[in-house]
CSV table of C-alpha atoms in Angstrom, one decimal:
chain,number,residue,atom,x,y,z
S,27,MET,CA,78.7,166.4,54.3
S,28,ASN,CA,77.0,169.2,56.4
S,29,LYS,CA,73.3,169.5,56.5
S,30,PRO,CA,72.1,171.8,53.7
S,31,ARG,CA,71.2,175.3,54.8
S,32,LYS,CA,67.7,176.5,54.2
S,33,PHE,CA,68.7,179.8,52.8
S,34,ILE,CA,71.8,181.3,51.3
S,35,ASP,CA,71.5,185.0,50.6
S,36,ILE,CA,73.2,186.6,47.6
S,37,VAL,CA,73.5,190.3,48.4
S,38,ILE,CA,73.9,192.7,45.5
S,39,PRO,CA,74.1,196.5,46.1
S,40,PHE,CA,73.6,198.6,43.1
S,41,ASN,CA,73.7,202.2,42.0
S,42,ASN,CA,72.6,203.1,38.4
S,43,GLU,CA,73.3,199.6,37.0
S,44,TYR,CA,70.2,199.2,34.8
S,45,GLN,CA,72.0,197.7,31.8
S,46,ASN,CA,74.2,195.4,33.8
S,47,LEU,CA,71.2,194.1,35.9
S,48,GLN,CA,69.2,193.3,32.8
S,49,ILE,CA,71.9,190.8,32.0
S,50,LEU,CA,73.0,189.7,35.5
S,51,ILE,CA,69.6,188.9,37.1
S,52,PRO,CA,68.5,186.3,34.5
S,53,LYS,CA,72.0,184.7,34.6
S,54,ILE,CA,71.8,184.3,38.4
S,55,LEU,CA,68.2,182.9,38.3
S,56,LYS,CA,69.3,180.4,35.7
S,57,THR,CA,72.3,179.3,37.7
S,58,ILE,CA,70.7,178.9,41.1
S,59,LYS,CA,68.0,176.8,39.5
S,60,LYS,CA,70.7,174.2,38.9
S,61,ILE,CA,71.7,174.1,42.6
S,62,LYS,CA,69.3,171.6,44.2
S,63,LYS,CA,70.7,171.2,47.8
S,64,LEU,CA,70.5,174.9,48.8
S,65,LYS,CA,67.8,177.5,48.7
S,66,PHE,CA,68.7,181.0,47.7
S,67,ARG,CA,67.3,184.5,48.3
S,68,LEU,CA,68.5,187.4,46.0
S,69,ILE,CA,68.7,190.5,48.1
S,70,PHE,CA,69.2,193.7,46.1
S,71,VAL,CA,70.0,197.0,47.8
S,72,ASP,CA,69.4,200.1,45.8
S,73,ASP,CA,71.9,202.7,46.9
S,74,GLY,CA,70.3,205.8,45.5
S,75,SER,CA,69.9,204.9,41.9
S,76,GLU,CA,68.7,207.6,39.5
S,77,ASP,CA,68.1,205.4,36.5
S,78,PHE,CA,65.5,202.6,36.2
S,79,SER,CA,67.5,200.0,38.2
S,80,PHE,CA,65.0,200.0,41.0
S,81,GLU,CA,62.0,199.5,38.7
S,82,LEU,CA,63.8,196.7,36.9
S,83,VAL,CA,64.6,194.8,40.1
S,84,ASN,CA,61.1,195.4,41.3
S,85,LYS,CA,59.7,193.9,38.1
S,86,PHE,CA,61.7,190.7,38.8
S,87,LYS,CA,60.6,190.8,42.5
S,88,ARG,CA,57.0,190.7,41.5
S,89,LYS,CA,57.6,187.5,39.5
S,90,TYR,CA,60.0,185.7,41.9
S,91,LYS,CA,59.2,185.3,45.6
S,92,HIS,CA,62.9,184.7,46.5
S,93,ILE,CA,63.9,188.2,45.3
S,94,ILE,CA,64.0,190.9,48.0
S,95,LEU,CA,64.5,194.6,47.3
S,96,LEU,CA,65.8,197.1,49.9
S,97,LYS,CA,66.3,200.8,49.2
S,98,ASN,CA,68.6,203.3,50.9
S,99,GLY,CA,67.2,206.8,51.3
S,100,LYS,CA,70.1,208.2,49.3
S,101,ARG,CA,73.5,207.1,48.1
S,102,TYR,CA,75.5,206.0,51.1
S,103,GLY,CA,77.9,203.4,49.6
S,104,GLN,CA,78.3,199.7,49.7
S,105,THR,CA,79.2,199.4,53.3
S,106,TYR,CA,75.9,200.9,54.3
S,107,CYS,CA,74.2,198.5,51.9
S,108,TYR,CA,75.7,195.5,53.7
S,109,LYS,CA,74.9,197.1,57.1
S,110,ASN,CA,71.3,197.5,55.9
S,111,TYR,CA,71.1,193.9,54.9
S,112,LEU,CA,72.9,192.5,58.0
S,113,SER,CA,70.7,194.4,60.3
S,114,LYS,CA,67.6,192.9,58.8
S,115,PHE,CA,68.4,189.3,57.9
S,116,LYS,CA,70.2,186.4,59.6
S,117,THR,CA,71.2,183.3,57.6
S,118,ASP,CA,74.0,180.8,57.9
S,119,TYR,CA,75.8,182.2,54.9
S,120,PHE,CA,75.6,185.2,52.6
S,121,ILE,CA,77.4,185.8,49.3
S,122,ARG,CA,78.7,189.3,48.3
S,123,MET,CA,78.3,190.0,44.6
S,124,ASP,CA,78.7,193.2,42.6
S,125,ALA,CA,76.1,194.4,40.2
S,126,ASP,CA,78.6,195.4,37.4
S,127,ASN,CA,78.4,192.0,35.7
S,128,GLN,CA,82.1,191.4,35.8
S,129,ASP,CA,81.9,188.1,37.8
S,130,GLU,CA,80.1,185.2,36.2
S,131,PRO,CA,77.2,183.7,38.2
S,132,LYS,CA,78.3,180.2,37.2
S,133,HIS,CA,80.8,180.4,40.0
S,134,LEU,CA,77.9,180.2,42.5
S,135,ILE,CA,77.8,176.5,41.7
S,136,LYS,CA,81.4,175.9,43.0
S,137,ILE,CA,80.7,178.2,46.0
S,138,SER,CA,77.6,176.1,46.8
S,139,LYS,CA,79.7,172.9,46.8
S,140,LEU,CA,82.2,174.5,49.1
S,141,ILE,CA,79.4,175.6,51.5
S,142,LEU,CA,78.1,172.1,51.7
S,143,ASN,CA,81.6,170.9,52.5
S,144,GLY,CA,81.8,173.2,55.5
S,145,TYR,CA,83.9,176.1,54.3
S,146,GLU,CA,83.3,179.2,56.3
S,147,LEU,CA,85.0,181.9,54.1
S,148,ILE,CA,85.2,181.4,50.3
S,149,LEU,CA,87.1,184.0,48.2
S,150,THR,CA,87.6,184.3,44.5
S,151,GLU,CA,90.8,185.5,42.9
S,152,ARG,CA,90.5,187.2,39.5
S,153,LYS,CA,92.8,185.9,36.9
S,154,LEU,CA,93.6,187.5,33.5
S,155,ARG,CA,92.3,190.7,34.9
S,156,LYS,CA,90.9,193.3,32.5
S,157,HIS,CA,91.9,196.1,34.9
S,158,SER,CA,94.6,198.6,34.1
S,159,ILE,CA,98.2,197.8,35.1
S,160,TYR,CA,97.9,200.3,37.9
S,161,MET,CA,95.0,198.5,39.4
S,162,ILE,CA,96.7,195.1,39.1
S,163,VAL,CA,99.9,196.5,40.8
S,164,LEU,CA,97.8,198.1,43.6
S,165,THR,CA,96.0,194.8,44.2
S,166,LEU,CA,99.4,192.9,44.5
S,167,LEU,CA,100.7,195.5,46.9
S,168,TYR,CA,97.5,195.4,49.0
S,169,ASN,CA,97.8,191.6,49.3
S,170,LYS,CA,101.4,191.8,50.3
S,171,LEU,CA,100.6,194.3,53.0
S,172,ILE,CA,97.7,192.2,54.3
S,173,SER,CA,99.9,189.1,54.4
S,174,LEU,CA,102.3,191.0,56.7
S,175,LEU,CA,99.5,192.1,59.0
S,176,VAL,CA,97.1,189.1,59.1
S,177,GLN,CA,98.2,185.7,60.4
S,178,GLU,CA,96.6,183.8,57.5
S,179,LYS,CA,98.5,183.5,54.2
S,180,LEU,CA,96.1,183.6,51.3
S,181,ALA,CA,96.4,184.3,47.6
S,182,ASN,CA,93.8,187.0,47.9
S,183,TYR,CA,92.1,188.9,50.7
S,184,SER,CA,89.5,190.9,49.0
S,185,SER,CA,86.9,189.7,46.4
S,186,SER,CA,83.9,191.2,44.6
S,187,LEU,CA,82.5,187.6,44.7
S,188,VAL,CA,82.9,186.2,48.2
S,189,CYS,CA,81.0,184.0,50.6
S,190,PHE,CA,80.9,184.4,54.4
S,191,LYS,CA,79.6,182.3,57.2
S,192,ARG,CA,77.3,184.9,58.8
S,193,LYS,CA,78.4,184.5,62.5
S,194,PHE,CA,81.9,185.8,61.7
S,195,ILE,CA,80.6,189.2,60.3
S,196,PRO,CA,79.3,191.7,62.9
S,197,PHE,CA,77.8,194.8,61.5
S,198,LYS,CA,77.2,197.5,64.1
S,199,ASN,CA,80.6,199.2,63.7
S,200,LEU,CA,80.9,199.0,60.0
S,201,SER,CA,81.5,202.4,58.4
S,202,ASN,CA,83.3,204.2,55.5
S,203,ASN,CA,84.4,201.4,53.0
S,204,ASP,CA,84.7,198.6,55.5
S,205,HIS,CA,82.8,196.3,53.1
S,206,ARG,CA,86.2,195.8,51.3
S,207,TYR,CA,87.6,194.3,54.5
S,208,LEU,CA,84.9,191.8,55.4
S,209,PRO,CA,87.2,188.8,54.7
S,210,ILE,CA,89.8,190.3,57.1
S,211,ILE,CA,87.2,190.8,59.8
S,212,ALA,CA,86.2,187.1,59.4
S,213,ILE,CA,89.8,186.0,59.6
S,214,ASN,CA,90.3,188.2,62.7
S,215,ASN,CA,87.2,186.5,64.2
S,216,LYS,CA,88.9,183.1,63.9
S,217,VAL,CA,87.2,181.7,60.8
S,218,LYS,CA,88.7,178.3,60.4
S,219,LYS,CA,88.0,176.7,57.0
S,220,ILE,CA,89.0,179.1,54.1
S,221,LYS,CA,89.1,178.5,50.4
S,222,VAL,CA,90.4,180.7,47.6
S,223,PHE,CA,89.7,179.7,44.0
S,224,SER,CA,90.5,181.5,40.7
S,225,ILE,CA,88.0,183.0,38.3
S,226,LEU,CA,88.2,184.9,35.0
S,227,HIS,CA,87.6,188.6,35.1
S,228,LYS,CA,85.3,190.2,32.6
S,229,LYS,CA,85.6,193.9,31.6
S,230,ARG,CA,82.8,196.1,32.6
S,231,LYS,CA,80.6,196.8,29.5
S,232,PHE,CA,78.1,199.3,30.9
S,233,GLY,CA,78.5,202.2,33.4
S,234,PHE,CA,81.6,203.0,35.3
S,235,THR,CA,83.3,202.2,38.6
S,236,LYS,CA,82.2,204.2,41.6
S,237,TYR,CA,85.7,204.0,43.0
S,238,GLY,CA,88.1,205.9,40.7
S,239,MET,CA,91.8,205.6,40.2
S,240,TYR,CA,92.5,208.8,42.3
S,241,LYS,CA,90.8,207.2,45.3
S,242,LYS,CA,92.7,203.9,44.8
S,243,ILE,CA,96.1,205.6,44.7
S,244,PHE,CA,95.8,208.3,47.3
S,245,LEU,CA,93.1,207.2,49.7
S,246,ALA,CA,93.4,203.4,49.8
S,247,LEU,CA,96.3,203.2,52.3
S,248,PRO,CA,95.1,205.7,54.9
S,249,GLU,CA,91.6,204.1,54.6
S,250,PHE,CA,93.1,200.7,55.3
S,251,LEU,CA,95.3,201.8,58.1
S,252,TYR,CA,92.3,203.4,59.8
S,253,PHE,CA,90.3,200.2,59.4
S,254,PHE,CA,93.2,198.1,60.7
S,255,TYR,CA,93.5,200.4,63.8
S,256,ARG,CA,89.9,199.8,64.6
S,257,LEU,CA,90.2,196.1,63.9
S,258,LYS,CA,93.0,195.8,66.5
S,259,ARG,CA,91.0,197.9,69.0
S,260,GLY,CA,88.3,195.2,68.8
S,261,TYR,CA,85.6,197.1,66.9
S,262,PHE,CA,84.6,194.1,64.8
S,263,LYS,CA,84.6,191.3,67.4
S,264,ASN,CA,81.8,188.8,66.9
């Protein structure tokens, strides 16, 4: 078993997620308290919220020393949030987690066990998805396309809950929506030990997705092809 890391960062960008964060933060705190062999920091990145999300997280921050709160000047999107985080902090591992409360924090327990067993990239695959049939089909097509282009056959290549070994994720050239392709960047940078495990998907109760169906249908393929072009040009080498 590998030596326990001092810190694992859970990075959660948010934009107007007050109601979801009210539920999510206590769940995460309760879960990580059960994990004894790793120490966690919760790093929240406010991406231009106009509700009381920032104030809510700041209230928890005053109570818990392992909560850190960053703030973007305006809404720049998730990729900028991760770039903001990666430029400021260096840990062995970081976990990407959405603020929409659709992924259960209890899965952090399994992710922690996999970290301690030396896995370098840990992805989750949503089962019994609560998304529309269009979203499910698009995800299947996306995974088929990636399997043709990436020399690593996996059940899933993109997760809202995913853990990375930090050294495989450079940040300087991240732009647009590159946060969606961080697992592919890690694979391209020769990550060795990969695990994908299934989780149940909960339907969003509050708020709405920031990436609508129009963008998924008409912009996803050009966006990915532009990313893949830059990947092959060596933009994301570690």
